[in-house]
mmCIF file of C-alpha atoms in Angstrom:
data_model
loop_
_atom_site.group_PDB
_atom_site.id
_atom_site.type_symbol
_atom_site.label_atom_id
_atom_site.label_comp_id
_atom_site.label_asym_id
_atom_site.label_seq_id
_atom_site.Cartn_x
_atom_site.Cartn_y
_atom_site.Cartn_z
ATOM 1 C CA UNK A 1 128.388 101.296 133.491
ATOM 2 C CA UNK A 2 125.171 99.964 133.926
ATOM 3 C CA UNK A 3 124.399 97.040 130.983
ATOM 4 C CA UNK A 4 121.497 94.667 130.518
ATOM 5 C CA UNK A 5 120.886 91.871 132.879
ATOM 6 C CA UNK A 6 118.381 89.863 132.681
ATOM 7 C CA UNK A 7 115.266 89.523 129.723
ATOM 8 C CA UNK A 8 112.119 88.241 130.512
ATOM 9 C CA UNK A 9 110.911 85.529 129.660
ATOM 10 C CA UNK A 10 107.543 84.894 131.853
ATOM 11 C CA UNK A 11 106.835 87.206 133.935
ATOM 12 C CA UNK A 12 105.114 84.948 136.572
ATOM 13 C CA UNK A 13 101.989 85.536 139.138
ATOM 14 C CA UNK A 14 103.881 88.935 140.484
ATOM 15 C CA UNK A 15 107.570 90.088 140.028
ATOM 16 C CA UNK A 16 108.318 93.451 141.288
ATOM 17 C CA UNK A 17 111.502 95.158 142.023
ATOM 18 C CA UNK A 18 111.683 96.251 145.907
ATOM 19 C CA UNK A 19 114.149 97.000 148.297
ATOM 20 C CA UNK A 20 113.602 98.688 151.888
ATOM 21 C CA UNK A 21 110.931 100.849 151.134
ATOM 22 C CA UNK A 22 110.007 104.831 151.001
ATOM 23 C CA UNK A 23 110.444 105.789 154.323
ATOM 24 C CA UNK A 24 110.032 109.237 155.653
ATOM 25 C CA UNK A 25 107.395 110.631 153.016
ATOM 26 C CA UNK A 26 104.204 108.931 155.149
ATOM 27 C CA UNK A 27 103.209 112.970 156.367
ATOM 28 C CA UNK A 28 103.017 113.328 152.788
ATOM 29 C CA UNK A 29 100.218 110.392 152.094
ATOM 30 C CA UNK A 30 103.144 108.454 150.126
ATOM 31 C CA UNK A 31 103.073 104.824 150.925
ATOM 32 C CA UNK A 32 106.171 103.281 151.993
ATOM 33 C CA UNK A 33 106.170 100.023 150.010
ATOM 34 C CA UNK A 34 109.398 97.644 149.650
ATOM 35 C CA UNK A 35 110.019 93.969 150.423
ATOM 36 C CA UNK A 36 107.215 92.002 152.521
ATOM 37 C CA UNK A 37 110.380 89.823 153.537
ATOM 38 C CA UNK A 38 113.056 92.546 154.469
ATOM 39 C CA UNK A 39 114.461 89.214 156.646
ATOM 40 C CA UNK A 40 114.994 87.663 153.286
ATOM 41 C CA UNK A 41 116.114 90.521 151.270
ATOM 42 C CA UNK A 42 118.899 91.606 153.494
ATOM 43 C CA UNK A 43 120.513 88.153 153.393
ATOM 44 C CA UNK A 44 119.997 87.870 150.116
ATOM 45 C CA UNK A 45 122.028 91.055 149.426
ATOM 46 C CA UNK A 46 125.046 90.538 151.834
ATOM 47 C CA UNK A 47 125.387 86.962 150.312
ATOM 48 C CA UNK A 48 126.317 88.921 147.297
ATOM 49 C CA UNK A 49 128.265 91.395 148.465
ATOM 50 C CA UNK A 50 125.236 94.480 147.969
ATOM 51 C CA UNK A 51 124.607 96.787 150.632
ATOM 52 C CA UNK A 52 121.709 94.907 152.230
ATOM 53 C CA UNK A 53 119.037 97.717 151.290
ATOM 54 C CA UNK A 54 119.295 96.954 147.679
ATOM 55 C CA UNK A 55 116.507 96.531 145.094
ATOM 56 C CA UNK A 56 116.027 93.053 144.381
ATOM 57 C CA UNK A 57 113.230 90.794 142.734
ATOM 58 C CA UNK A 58 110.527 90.213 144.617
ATOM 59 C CA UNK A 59 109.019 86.795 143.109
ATOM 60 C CA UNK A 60 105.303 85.718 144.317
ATOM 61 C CA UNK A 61 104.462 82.315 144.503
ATOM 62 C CA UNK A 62 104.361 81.593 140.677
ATOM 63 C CA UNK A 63 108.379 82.589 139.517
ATOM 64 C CA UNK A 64 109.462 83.994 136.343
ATOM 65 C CA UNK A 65 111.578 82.921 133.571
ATOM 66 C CA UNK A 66 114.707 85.366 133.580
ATOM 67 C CA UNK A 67 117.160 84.650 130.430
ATOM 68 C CA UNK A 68 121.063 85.785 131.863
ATOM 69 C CA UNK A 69 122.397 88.534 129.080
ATOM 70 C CA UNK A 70 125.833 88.551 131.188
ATOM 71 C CA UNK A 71 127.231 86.628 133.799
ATOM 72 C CA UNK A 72 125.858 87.549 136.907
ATOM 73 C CA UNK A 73 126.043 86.753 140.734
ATOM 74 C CA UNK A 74 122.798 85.713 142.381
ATOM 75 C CA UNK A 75 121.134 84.806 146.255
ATOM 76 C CA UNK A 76 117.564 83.327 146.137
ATOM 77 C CA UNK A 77 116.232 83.872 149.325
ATOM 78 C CA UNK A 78 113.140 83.034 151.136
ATOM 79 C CA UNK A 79 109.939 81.257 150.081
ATOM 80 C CA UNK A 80 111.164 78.009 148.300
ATOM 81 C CA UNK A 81 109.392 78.310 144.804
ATOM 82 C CA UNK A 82 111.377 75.347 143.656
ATOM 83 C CA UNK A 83 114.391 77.876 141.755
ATOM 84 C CA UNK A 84 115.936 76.366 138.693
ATOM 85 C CA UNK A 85 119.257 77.227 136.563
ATOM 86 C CA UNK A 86 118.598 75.645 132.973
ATOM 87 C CA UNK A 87 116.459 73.203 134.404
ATOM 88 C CA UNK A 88 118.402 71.810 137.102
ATOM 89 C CA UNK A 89 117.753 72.648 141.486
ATOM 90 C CA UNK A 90 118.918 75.912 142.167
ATOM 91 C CA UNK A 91 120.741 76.548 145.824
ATOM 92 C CA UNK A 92 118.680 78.702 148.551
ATOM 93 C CA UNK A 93 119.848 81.037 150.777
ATOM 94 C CA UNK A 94 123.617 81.022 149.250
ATOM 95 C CA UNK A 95 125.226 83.050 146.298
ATOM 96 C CA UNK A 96 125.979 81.322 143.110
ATOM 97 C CA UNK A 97 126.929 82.100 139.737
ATOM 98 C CA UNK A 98 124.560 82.093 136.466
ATOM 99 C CA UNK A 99 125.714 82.365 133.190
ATOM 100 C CA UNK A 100 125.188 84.254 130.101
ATOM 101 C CA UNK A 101 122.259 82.456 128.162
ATOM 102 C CA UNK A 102 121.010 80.632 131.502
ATOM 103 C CA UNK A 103 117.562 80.836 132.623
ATOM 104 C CA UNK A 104 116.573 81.160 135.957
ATOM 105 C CA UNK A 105 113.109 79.439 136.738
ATOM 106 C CA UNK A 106 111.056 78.928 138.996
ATOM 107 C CA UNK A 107 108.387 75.651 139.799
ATOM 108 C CA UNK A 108 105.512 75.255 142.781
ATOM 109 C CA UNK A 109 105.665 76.500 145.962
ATOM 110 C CA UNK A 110 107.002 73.920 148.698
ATOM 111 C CA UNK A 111 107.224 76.300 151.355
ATOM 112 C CA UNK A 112 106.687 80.244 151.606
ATOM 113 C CA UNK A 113 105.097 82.713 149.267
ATOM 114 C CA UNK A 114 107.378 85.052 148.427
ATOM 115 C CA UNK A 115 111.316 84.582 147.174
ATOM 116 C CA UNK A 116 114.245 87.638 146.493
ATOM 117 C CA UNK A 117 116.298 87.312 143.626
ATOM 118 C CA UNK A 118 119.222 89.258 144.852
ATOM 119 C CA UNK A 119 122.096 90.124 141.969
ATOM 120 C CA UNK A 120 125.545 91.359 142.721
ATOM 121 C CA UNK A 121 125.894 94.949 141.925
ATOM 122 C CA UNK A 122 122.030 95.703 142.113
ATOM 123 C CA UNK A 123 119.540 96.648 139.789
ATOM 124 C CA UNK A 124 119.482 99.878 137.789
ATOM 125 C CA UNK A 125 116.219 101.502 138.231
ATOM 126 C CA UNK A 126 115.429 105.392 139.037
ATOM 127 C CA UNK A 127 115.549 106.078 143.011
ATOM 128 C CA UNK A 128 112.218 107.955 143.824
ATOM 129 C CA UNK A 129 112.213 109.759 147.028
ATOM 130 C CA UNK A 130 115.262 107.564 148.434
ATOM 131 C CA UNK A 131 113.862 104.141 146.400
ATOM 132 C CA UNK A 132 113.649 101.748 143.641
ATOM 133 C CA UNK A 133 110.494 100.207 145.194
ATOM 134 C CA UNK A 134 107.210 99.700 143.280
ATOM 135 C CA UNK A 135 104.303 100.693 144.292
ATOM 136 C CA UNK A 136 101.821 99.371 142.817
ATOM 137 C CA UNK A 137 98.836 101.487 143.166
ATOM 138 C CA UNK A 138 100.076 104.379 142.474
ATOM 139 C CA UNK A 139 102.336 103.209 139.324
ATOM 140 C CA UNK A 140 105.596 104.368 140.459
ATOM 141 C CA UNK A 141 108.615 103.125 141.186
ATOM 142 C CA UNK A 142 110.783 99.427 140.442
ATOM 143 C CA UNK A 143 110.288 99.016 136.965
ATOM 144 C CA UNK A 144 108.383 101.753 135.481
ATOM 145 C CA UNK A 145 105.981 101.272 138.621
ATOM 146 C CA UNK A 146 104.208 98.210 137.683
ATOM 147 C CA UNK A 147 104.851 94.450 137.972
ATOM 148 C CA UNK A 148 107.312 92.943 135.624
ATOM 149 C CA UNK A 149 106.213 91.757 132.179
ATOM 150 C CA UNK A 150 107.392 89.437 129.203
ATOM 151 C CA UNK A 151 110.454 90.630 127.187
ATOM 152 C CA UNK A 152 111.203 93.311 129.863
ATOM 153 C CA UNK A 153 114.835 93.581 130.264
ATOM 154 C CA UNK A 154 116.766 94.287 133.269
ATOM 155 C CA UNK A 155 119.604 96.324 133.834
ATOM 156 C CA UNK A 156 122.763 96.513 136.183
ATOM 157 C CA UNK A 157 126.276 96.573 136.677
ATOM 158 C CA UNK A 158 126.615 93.145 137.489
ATOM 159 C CA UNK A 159 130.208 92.654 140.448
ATOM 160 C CA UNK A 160 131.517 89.672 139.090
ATOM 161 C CA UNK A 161 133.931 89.941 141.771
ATOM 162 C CA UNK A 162 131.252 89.006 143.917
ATOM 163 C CA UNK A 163 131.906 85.898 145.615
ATOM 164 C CA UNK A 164 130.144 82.606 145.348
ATOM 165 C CA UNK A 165 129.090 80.319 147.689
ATOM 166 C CA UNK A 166 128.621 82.574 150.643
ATOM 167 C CA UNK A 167 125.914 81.225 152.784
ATOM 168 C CA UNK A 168 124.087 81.931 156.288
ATOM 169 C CA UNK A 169 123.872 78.842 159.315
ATOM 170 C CA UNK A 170 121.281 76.639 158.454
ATOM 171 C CA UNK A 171 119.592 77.620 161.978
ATOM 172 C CA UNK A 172 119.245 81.259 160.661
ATOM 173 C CA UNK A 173 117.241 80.016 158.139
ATOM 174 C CA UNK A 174 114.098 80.549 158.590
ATOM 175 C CA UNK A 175 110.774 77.509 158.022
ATOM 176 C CA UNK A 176 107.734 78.567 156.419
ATOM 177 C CA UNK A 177 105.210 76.364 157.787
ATOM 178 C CA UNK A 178 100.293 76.225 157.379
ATOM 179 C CA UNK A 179 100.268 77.089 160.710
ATOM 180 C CA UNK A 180 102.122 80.371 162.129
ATOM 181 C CA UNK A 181 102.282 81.694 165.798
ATOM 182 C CA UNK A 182 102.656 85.040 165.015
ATOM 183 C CA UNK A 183 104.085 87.753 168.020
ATOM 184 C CA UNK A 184 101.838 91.042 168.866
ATOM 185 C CA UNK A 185 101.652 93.732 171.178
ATOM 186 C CA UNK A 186 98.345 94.871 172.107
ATOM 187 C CA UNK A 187 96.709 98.147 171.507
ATOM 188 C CA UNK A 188 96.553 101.037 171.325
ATOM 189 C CA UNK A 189 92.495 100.699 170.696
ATOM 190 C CA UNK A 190 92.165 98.103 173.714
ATOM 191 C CA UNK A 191 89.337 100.680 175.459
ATOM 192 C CA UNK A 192 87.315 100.292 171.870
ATOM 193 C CA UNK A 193 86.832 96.401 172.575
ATOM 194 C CA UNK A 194 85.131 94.033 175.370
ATOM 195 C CA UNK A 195 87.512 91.875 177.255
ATOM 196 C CA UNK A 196 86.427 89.313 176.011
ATOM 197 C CA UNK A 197 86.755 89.929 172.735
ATOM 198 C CA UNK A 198 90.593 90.644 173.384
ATOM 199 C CA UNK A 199 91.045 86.967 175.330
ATOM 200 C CA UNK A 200 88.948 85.203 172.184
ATOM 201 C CA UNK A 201 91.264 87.256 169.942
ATOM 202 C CA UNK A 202 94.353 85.839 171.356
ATOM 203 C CA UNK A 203 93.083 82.204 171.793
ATOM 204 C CA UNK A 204 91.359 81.808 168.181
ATOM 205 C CA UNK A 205 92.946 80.748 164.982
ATOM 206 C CA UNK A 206 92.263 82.938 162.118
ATOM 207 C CA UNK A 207 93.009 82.152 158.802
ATOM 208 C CA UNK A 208 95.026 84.408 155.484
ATOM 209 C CA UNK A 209 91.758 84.380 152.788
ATOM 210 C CA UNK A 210 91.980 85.055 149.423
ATOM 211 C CA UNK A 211 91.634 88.467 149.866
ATOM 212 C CA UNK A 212 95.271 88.973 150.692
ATOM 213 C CA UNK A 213 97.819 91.344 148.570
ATOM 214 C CA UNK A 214 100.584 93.476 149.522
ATOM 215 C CA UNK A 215 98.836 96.216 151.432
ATOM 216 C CA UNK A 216 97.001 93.429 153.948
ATOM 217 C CA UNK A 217 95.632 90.370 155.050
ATOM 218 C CA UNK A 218 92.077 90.140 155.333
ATOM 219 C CA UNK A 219 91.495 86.652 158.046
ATOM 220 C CA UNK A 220 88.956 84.506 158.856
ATOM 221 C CA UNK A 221 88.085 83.849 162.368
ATOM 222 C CA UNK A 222 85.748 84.786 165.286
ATOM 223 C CA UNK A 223 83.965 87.725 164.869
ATOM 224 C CA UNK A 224 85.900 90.559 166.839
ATOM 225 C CA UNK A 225 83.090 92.362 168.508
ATOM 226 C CA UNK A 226 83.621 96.497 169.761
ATOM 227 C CA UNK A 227 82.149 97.898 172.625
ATOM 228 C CA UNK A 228 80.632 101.135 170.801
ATOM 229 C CA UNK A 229 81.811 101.980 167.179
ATOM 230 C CA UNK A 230 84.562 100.724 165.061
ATOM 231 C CA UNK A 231 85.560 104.317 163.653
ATOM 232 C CA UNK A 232 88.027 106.400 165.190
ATOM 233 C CA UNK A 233 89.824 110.287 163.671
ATOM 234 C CA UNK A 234 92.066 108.467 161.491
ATOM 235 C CA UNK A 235 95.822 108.468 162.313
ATOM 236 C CA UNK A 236 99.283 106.938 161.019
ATOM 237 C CA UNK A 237 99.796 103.056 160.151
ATOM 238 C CA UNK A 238 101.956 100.822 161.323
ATOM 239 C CA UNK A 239 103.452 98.290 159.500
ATOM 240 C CA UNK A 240 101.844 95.164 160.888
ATOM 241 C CA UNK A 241 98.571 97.014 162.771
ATOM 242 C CA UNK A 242 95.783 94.416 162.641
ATOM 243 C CA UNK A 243 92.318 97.089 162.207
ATOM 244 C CA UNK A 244 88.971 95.649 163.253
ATOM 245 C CA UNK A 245 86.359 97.073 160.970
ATOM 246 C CA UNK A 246 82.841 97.051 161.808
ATOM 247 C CA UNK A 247 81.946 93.803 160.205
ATOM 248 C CA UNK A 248 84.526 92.150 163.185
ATOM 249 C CA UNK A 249 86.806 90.747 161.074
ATOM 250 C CA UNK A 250 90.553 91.495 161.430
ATOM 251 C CA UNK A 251 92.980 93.046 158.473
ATOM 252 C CA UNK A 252 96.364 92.860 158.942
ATOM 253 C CA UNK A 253 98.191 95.622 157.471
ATOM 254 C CA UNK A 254 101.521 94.952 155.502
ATOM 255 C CA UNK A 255 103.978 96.631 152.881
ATOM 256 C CA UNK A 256 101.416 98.607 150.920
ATOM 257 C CA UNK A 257 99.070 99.643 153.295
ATOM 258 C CA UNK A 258 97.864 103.011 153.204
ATOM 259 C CA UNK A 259 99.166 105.512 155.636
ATOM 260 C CA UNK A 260 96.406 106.535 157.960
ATOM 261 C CA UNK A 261 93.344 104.291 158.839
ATOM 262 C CA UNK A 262 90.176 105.512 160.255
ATOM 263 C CA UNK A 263 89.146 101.931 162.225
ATOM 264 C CA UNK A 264 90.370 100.702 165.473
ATOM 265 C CA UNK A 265 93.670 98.836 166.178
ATOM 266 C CA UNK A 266 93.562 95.534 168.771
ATOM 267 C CA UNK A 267 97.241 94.416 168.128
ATOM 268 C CA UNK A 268 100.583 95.445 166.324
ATOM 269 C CA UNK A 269 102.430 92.163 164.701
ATOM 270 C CA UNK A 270 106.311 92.933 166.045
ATOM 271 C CA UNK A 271 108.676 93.896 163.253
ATOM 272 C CA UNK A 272 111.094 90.648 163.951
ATOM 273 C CA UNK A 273 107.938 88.607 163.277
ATOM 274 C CA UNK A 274 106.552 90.788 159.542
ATOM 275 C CA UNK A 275 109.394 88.951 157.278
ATOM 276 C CA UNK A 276 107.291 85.501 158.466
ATOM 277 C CA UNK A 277 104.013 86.191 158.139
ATOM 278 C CA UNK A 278 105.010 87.997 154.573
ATOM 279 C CA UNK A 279 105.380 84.507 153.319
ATOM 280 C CA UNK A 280 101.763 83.413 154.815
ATOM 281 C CA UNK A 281 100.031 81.854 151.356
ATOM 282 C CA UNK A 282 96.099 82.125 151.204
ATOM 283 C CA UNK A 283 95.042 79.199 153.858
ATOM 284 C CA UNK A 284 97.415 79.931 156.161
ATOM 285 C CA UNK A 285 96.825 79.514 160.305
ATOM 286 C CA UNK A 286 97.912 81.765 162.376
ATOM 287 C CA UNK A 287 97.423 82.135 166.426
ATOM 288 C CA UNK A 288 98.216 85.482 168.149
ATOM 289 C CA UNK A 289 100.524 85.316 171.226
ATOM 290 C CA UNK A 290 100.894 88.843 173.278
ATOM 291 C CA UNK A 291 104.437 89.911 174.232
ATOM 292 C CA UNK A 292 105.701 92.711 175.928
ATOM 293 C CA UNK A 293 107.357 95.829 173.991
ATOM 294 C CA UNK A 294 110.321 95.120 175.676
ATOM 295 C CA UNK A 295 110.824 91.319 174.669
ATOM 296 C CA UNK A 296 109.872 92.467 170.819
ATOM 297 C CA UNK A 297 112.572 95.741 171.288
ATOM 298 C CA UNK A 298 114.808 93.250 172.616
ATOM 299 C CA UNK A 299 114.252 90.694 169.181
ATOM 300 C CA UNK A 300 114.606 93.492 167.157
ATOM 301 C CA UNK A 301 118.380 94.336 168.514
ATOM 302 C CA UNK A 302 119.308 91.022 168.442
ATOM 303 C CA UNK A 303 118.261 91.166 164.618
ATOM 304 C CA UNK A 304 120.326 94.134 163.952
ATOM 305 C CA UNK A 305 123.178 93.150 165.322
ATOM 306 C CA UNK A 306 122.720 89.571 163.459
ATOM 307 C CA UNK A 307 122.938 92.130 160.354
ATOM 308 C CA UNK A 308 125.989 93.789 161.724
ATOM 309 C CA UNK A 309 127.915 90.660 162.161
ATOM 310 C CA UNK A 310 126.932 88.888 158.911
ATOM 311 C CA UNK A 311 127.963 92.439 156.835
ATOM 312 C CA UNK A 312 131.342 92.341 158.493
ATOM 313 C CA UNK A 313 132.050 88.811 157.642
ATOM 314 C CA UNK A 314 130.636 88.711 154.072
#
């Protein structure tokens, strides 16, 4: 029986509830949403015994302040926001115990953006065409579809047989550093732009502005110049398609983005690479590197079956 978790205290910059996202409705115009950091997520969830699609707490940059109402089994996973337990270092990347009346807090960001607070036994919230993600935009989902706000309270059926403690290799943890070299595959708009422009776009540093959120990254870097127009008949998004408007600069398309998109496409970020550049802070670099759609298939298996293993053995 589901009982009441967690209240809020602060709410921090932006806490939303998200798991894997709303997949399958995109014909339908509904965004998919869900974790920026699936990487992160999934770990978070198997380190506490969930399946490793479950909703969790999606914490951005500035943390919350989360009272306990039960005893409950947590993972942090992710960007390190500096996590606290009543005021003392909380572990990363490992499951752990909090206790009724504990607070979990958060400080400033060493590393990362973007941290999961995964709980043992999930979070109650409706599923909405297959999901307890929020979207935003549209007001639906999580936690009556908007960001998380003070005295909210949280509800679950917290597994106390969960068991603490569980934690990943320290190599399969993953660093969050200013400067990213991010994976793509090229296309499918390659016709659209001059040579040249594809050779400056793989040898330039661009950097994350300001005006980042959750449906894209909008960088700063050499101008990205078309041959003709930058318009095409719209058509579906991928996650991770990097559109060159007219104005030549690049927008990298992430959890939120909408699903069809009307300007051309130079590059698709590869899926193994999306949970790192979801914890890319305003400022970050990042250089492009091509690779081949079989070396990014072959990183994705090897991914999966990195899931596989770790579900058996936790």
């Amino acid at each position: 029986m589901s009982s009441p978790l967690f209240q809020v205290m602060k709410p921090g910059l932006l806490t939303t509830i998200q798991d894997l996202g709303r997949t399958g409705y995109q014909e339908f115009g509904m965004v998919v949403a869900g974790a920026m950091d699936d990487y992160s997520l999934q770990i978070g969830n198997l380190l506490v015994g969930n399946d490793k699609g479950e909703a969790a707490l999606e914490v951005t940059i500035m943390g919350p302040e989360l009272k306990a109402l039960e005893d409950v089994v947590v993972a942090i996973c992710g960007g390190n926001l500096s996590p606290k337990v009543n005021g003392k270092q909380a572990p990363m990347w490992k499951s752990f115990k909090v206790k009724k009346g504990e607070l979990i807090e958060f400080g400033r960001p060493v590393e990362g953006a973007r941290a999961y607070i995964c709980v043992a036994g999930g979070l109650d919230v409706p599923v909405l065409m297959g999901s307890k993600s929020t979207y935003l935009k549209a007001q639906i989902g999580g936690f009556q579809g908007r960001a998380l706000e003070k005295d909210d309270v949280l509800y679950g059926e917290p597994t106390l047989e969960a068991t603490t403690g569980r934690s990943i290799h320290p190599v399969e943890i993953p660093s969050y550093k200013k400067e990213m070299e991010i994976r793509v595959c090229l296309g499918p708009h390659l016709d659209a732009f001059h040579e040249s422009s594809v050779e400056m776009f793989l040898s330039s540093t661009y950097e994350v502005t300001p005006q980042s959120d959750r449906m894209g990254y909008r960088l700063k870097g050499p101008k990205i110049e078309h041959k003709t127009s930058a318009d095409i008949i719209s058509e579906a998004i991928p996650l991770g398609g990097i559109q060159v408007p007219a104005d030549g600069s690049p927008i990298l398309l992430m959890a939120d983005r909408q699903t069809t998109g009307g300007y051309t496409r130079i590059a698709t970020v590869i899926s193994y690479d999306i949970p790192l550049l979801a914890q890319a802070q305003p400022g970050t670099s990042i250089r492009f590197r091509e690779v081949s759609v079989e070396e990014a298939q072959t990183l994705y298996q090897k991914r999966a079956k990195f899931f596989s293993v770790l579900g058996k053995v936790t």
